[in-house]
RNA sequence: GCGCCCGUGGCGGAAUUGGCAGACGCGCCGGAUUUAGGUUCCGGUGAGUAAUCGUGCAGGUUCAAGUCCUGUCGGGCGCACCA
């Protein structure tokens, strides 16, 4: 009997939809479980097998949870604002709205074809007015609380996309969207003051269950460091040159200072600096370099000494030279450093090149060769001399600095404020009005959403202006405060805006009074389990934790951290082992797999192919193994016999498998859970018959992975109701172990025999049995040690 | 440079965390069914004639090491002149 998966899968997808079994119930008495997967960007290319793997993990867990009696919220939506759609619109002349709707429709039908158990009544689309109204609302709340500010600064700018990028979007000096080289440009930028939340984001990590490397990456990204600010006097003026250092204990080793080329003090004292021409030339040279070149192409230190401008070391009164160099960044610390060439490799290289003194203050290295960054006894350091503990030295120096009023303890973060505007059409309009009298005025809350106007021309302006700037009817408005003629902000929000709070909207997606009802937020609470890609750990994850924490602080949500648990799936690589990409032609289309082999096979294979958290290459031949597996399960119907219980010779195997599958699913070890089911199937087919009760148990366990075939078999053998809201398998712990076990017997760690002994044999009994099996090997030898690890191994050490 | 992770058959990967290395699947070999191919079913499959040897390499700890320690080589990810 051939398995007609196409019609069976269609049939059950329809039944699930008609019955509403996957609808989450607000306020149900059952325990709640909120499973979240990263909603897709609906690109024109359609779904990728990577999406399937990303969703299948929590899909399996959600199906299991429902069967365990939970009220499960497993939603899906579309993160639909973004540049690819806009670029496509520019190319084809189709409106982004049309393109987006078409792509969402395509994604929806593909997702349904795989049989995911999403609650389709809660779908969200970040580009719909009733959604982005609340994105704008949250933005205005932040504005109200002083977390939004505007600054004219050098920004990362992508000349190809004609758009300003955040640091997160221009990692490595390349545009995250088109991979062009990013340049620095001076622009008006809207910032969200995420740095104000740095400590909260750091502390919050202690209360959540994220994968250790996810946590580590966020900690590194926030990049908290503790040290000191120290004020150096500028010789001959009242000016102070303020620096940040993590090693105030090395202050006696400071022999020069370095400022970033853009440091404002340089302009202030331009007439005092004798070689200003040289300085200007150096600055021009630096400005030409991109951030990427400045940081990546570390070759030789360059710089210019400021003549007529020197500083005084506050701990010993020595006058020291001041340089400018591009190895010091304006964006970190104070934009100036104290240089300790003996104990910092960069300062060392600079000192060597410019012939500056190198004074050792920590013993232990050879400073004639290189800087020594290790610990050791303090020397040449006055009151610190003789100390060997770094912590003590730092504390002593800090006390000294504070007493003299020349410095204090300080904290710095690598994380920078979030550049929040884009000069683009397809995004949420920033709901701010520029009034000549009142300045920046927020659009009143009752006028939200500030709708994105329909336009025909999505081309950005030549100087990087938003397409919205060309629409007079949008731009020209009255100031909400004073009524004067005013101009609307024409930039839109970045793609990350809509995804920064979407998990809250799923809880109450149709609410038109609030972003989500407070009682419903209380009922559903934190996302219990969030799964997604590692690439979102430092952007989306940080952003959304920030937004959520802000909403908590102003009393709008009842819990501070949005996600209780976070896991990540590994990539699916192309059959050639490379990352899948269109240009390499190694992309696997999930649609084709569903059509050729069925959704159950696709679902099973993406979880069986390897460790869920690791990357694994797609294999056209391996996927057939899963097809065979599903077909063999289908064929069990041919050998089914009457009987509700387990047959004696399979009972232990069923209990064992039930335990293993239950446990492995929780640990996301889907590959071994499926392997255990395959092993059990092999045992059944070896035996040649299966009772109805056994088959029911089997399809119950397999259901989260391959629900269509399982539902069909369940129905055909007279199972009650649907497995989708059936009951998860129970097992008896005492029946997961055999009464007798086979134990290997080693002599001096080498395997010599195996013996079958009762599971509860004592050590003496086991060893006796073991020795009996290896009498030949023990002949004429003296036994030194006898080891029995219960249930594991017998090892006799003899000489 | 700093931080994290990983090196196991022809391939993807297992190994209850120190206890029979190679589960499960793919591939391959042989057999059955088939006119043949495909499908399906059965048997075999780390290397070696064997004793034995085998988890990137070299040491170490241990009765026992894929697992722990030291060093080294190779690969991946993240951050990066961060003061």
mmCIF file of C-alpha atoms (C1' of nucleotides) in Angstrom, chain A residues 171 244-246 294-295 298 301 327-329 332 337 346 414 608-609 611 615 621 625 628 632 669 671-672 675 678-679 682 744 787 789 792-793 795 797, chain B residues 3-7 11-17 19-21 23-27 39-43 52-53 62-64 77-83:
data_model
loop_
_atom_site.group_PDB
_atom_site.id
_atom_site.type_symbol
_atom_site.label_atom_id
_atom_site.label_comp_id
_atom_site.label_asym_id
_atom_site.label_seq_id
_atom_site.Cartn_x
_atom_site.Cartn_y
_atom_site.Cartn_z
ATOM 1 C CA UNK A 171 30.146 45.389 11.094
ATOM 2 C CA UNK A 244 39.983 57.148 30.440
ATOM 3 C CA UNK A 245 42.160 54.243 31.505
ATOM 4 C CA UNK A 246 41.643 50.759 32.880
ATOM 5 C CA UNK A 294 41.403 52.629 10.458
ATOM 6 C CA UNK A 295 40.763 49.535 12.478
ATOM 7 C CA UNK A 298 46.758 47.982 11.283
ATOM 8 C CA UNK A 301 51.487 53.653 13.869
ATOM 9 C CA UNK A 327 44.819 54.617 16.799
ATOM 10 C CA UNK A 328 42.802 56.565 19.292
ATOM 11 C CA UNK A 329 39.088 56.759 18.546
ATOM 12 C CA UNK A 332 35.349 55.462 22.950
ATOM 13 C CA UNK A 337 44.572 58.416 26.212
ATOM 14 C CA UNK A 346 50.124 49.940 20.887
ATOM 15 C CA UNK A 414 31.734 49.516 23.929
ATOM 16 C CA UNK A 608 17.739 14.367 11.957
ATOM 17 C CA UNK A 609 20.628 15.671 9.861
ATOM 18 C CA UNK A 611 23.120 18.443 16.095
ATOM 19 C CA UNK A 615 25.757 23.705 10.982
ATOM 20 C CA UNK A 621 20.759 11.085 -0.511
ATOM 21 C CA UNK A 625 16.652 7.781 4.521
ATOM 22 C CA UNK A 628 12.194 5.405 3.871
ATOM 23 C CA UNK A 632 8.187 2.016 6.837
ATOM 24 C CA UNK A 669 18.580 16.583 20.726
ATOM 25 C CA UNK A 671 18.556 13.794 15.968
ATOM 26 C CA UNK A 672 18.944 11.191 18.679
ATOM 27 C CA UNK A 675 17.317 7.746 15.895
ATOM 28 C CA UNK A 678 14.179 4.339 14.085
ATOM 29 C CA UNK A 679 15.748 1.792 16.413
ATOM 30 C CA UNK A 682 13.670 -1.812 13.484
ATOM 31 C CA UNK A 744 31.930 -5.738 29.652
ATOM 32 C CA UNK A 787 36.422 -2.488 40.067
ATOM 33 C CA UNK A 789 30.930 0.409 38.125
ATOM 34 C CA UNK A 792 28.718 -0.176 33.326
ATOM 35 C CA UNK A 793 31.897 -2.162 33.570
ATOM 36 C CA UNK A 795 37.702 -4.117 35.470
ATOM 37 C CA UNK A 797 43.686 -5.141 37.525
ATOM 38 C "C1'" G B 3 36.742 35.728 23.875
ATOM 39 C "C1'" C B 4 33.935 31.275 22.698
ATOM 40 C "C1'" C B 5 33.353 26.624 20.034
ATOM 41 C "C1'" C B 6 34.930 22.359 17.170
ATOM 42 C "C1'" G B 7 38.580 18.296 14.987
ATOM 43 C "C1'" C B 11 29.847 10.822 4.359
ATOM 44 C "C1'" G B 12 26.157 13.312 8.183
ATOM 45 C "C1'" G B 13 26.776 12.281 12.952
ATOM 46 C "C1'" A B 14 26.157 8.960 18.218
ATOM 47 C "C1'" A B 15 28.671 8.016 22.912
ATOM 48 C "C1'" U B 16 23.942 8.254 29.593
ATOM 49 C "C1'" U B 17 29.631 13.307 30.832
ATOM 50 C "C1'" G B 19 33.398 3.145 31.767
ATOM 51 C "C1'" C B 20 32.208 -2.064 25.360
ATOM 52 C "C1'" A B 21 34.141 4.098 20.383
ATOM 53 C "C1'" A B 23 24.136 4.311 17.969
ATOM 54 C "C1'" C B 24 20.893 6.021 13.880
ATOM 55 C "C1'" G B 25 20.977 7.360 8.831
ATOM 56 C "C1'" C B 26 23.524 7.783 4.020
ATOM 57 C "C1'" G B 27 26.861 5.336 0.859
ATOM 58 C "C1'" U B 39 11.580 0.410 -5.410
ATOM 59 C "C1'" U B 40 11.208 -3.151 -1.492
ATOM 60 C "C1'" C B 41 13.214 -7.095 1.699
ATOM 61 C "C1'" C B 42 17.470 -9.983 4.051
ATOM 62 C "C1'" G B 43 22.835 -10.146 5.415
ATOM 63 C "C1'" U B 52 46.342 -6.099 17.859
ATOM 64 C "C1'" C B 53 45.653 -0.864 16.357
ATOM 65 C "C1'" U B 62 43.831 7.375 35.867
ATOM 66 C "C1'" C B 63 42.358 0.565 37.019
ATOM 67 C "C1'" A B 64 40.038 3.034 32.699
ATOM 68 C "C1'" C B 77 32.086 32.019 15.088
ATOM 69 C "C1'" G B 78 32.028 36.701 17.615
ATOM 70 C "C1'" C B 79 34.663 41.226 18.938
ATOM 71 C "C1'" A B 80 38.661 44.088 17.598
ATOM 72 C "C1'" C B 81 44.284 49.885 17.748
ATOM 73 C "C1'" C B 82 38.169 49.659 23.278
ATOM 74 C "C1'" A B 83 42.892 52.733 26.109
#
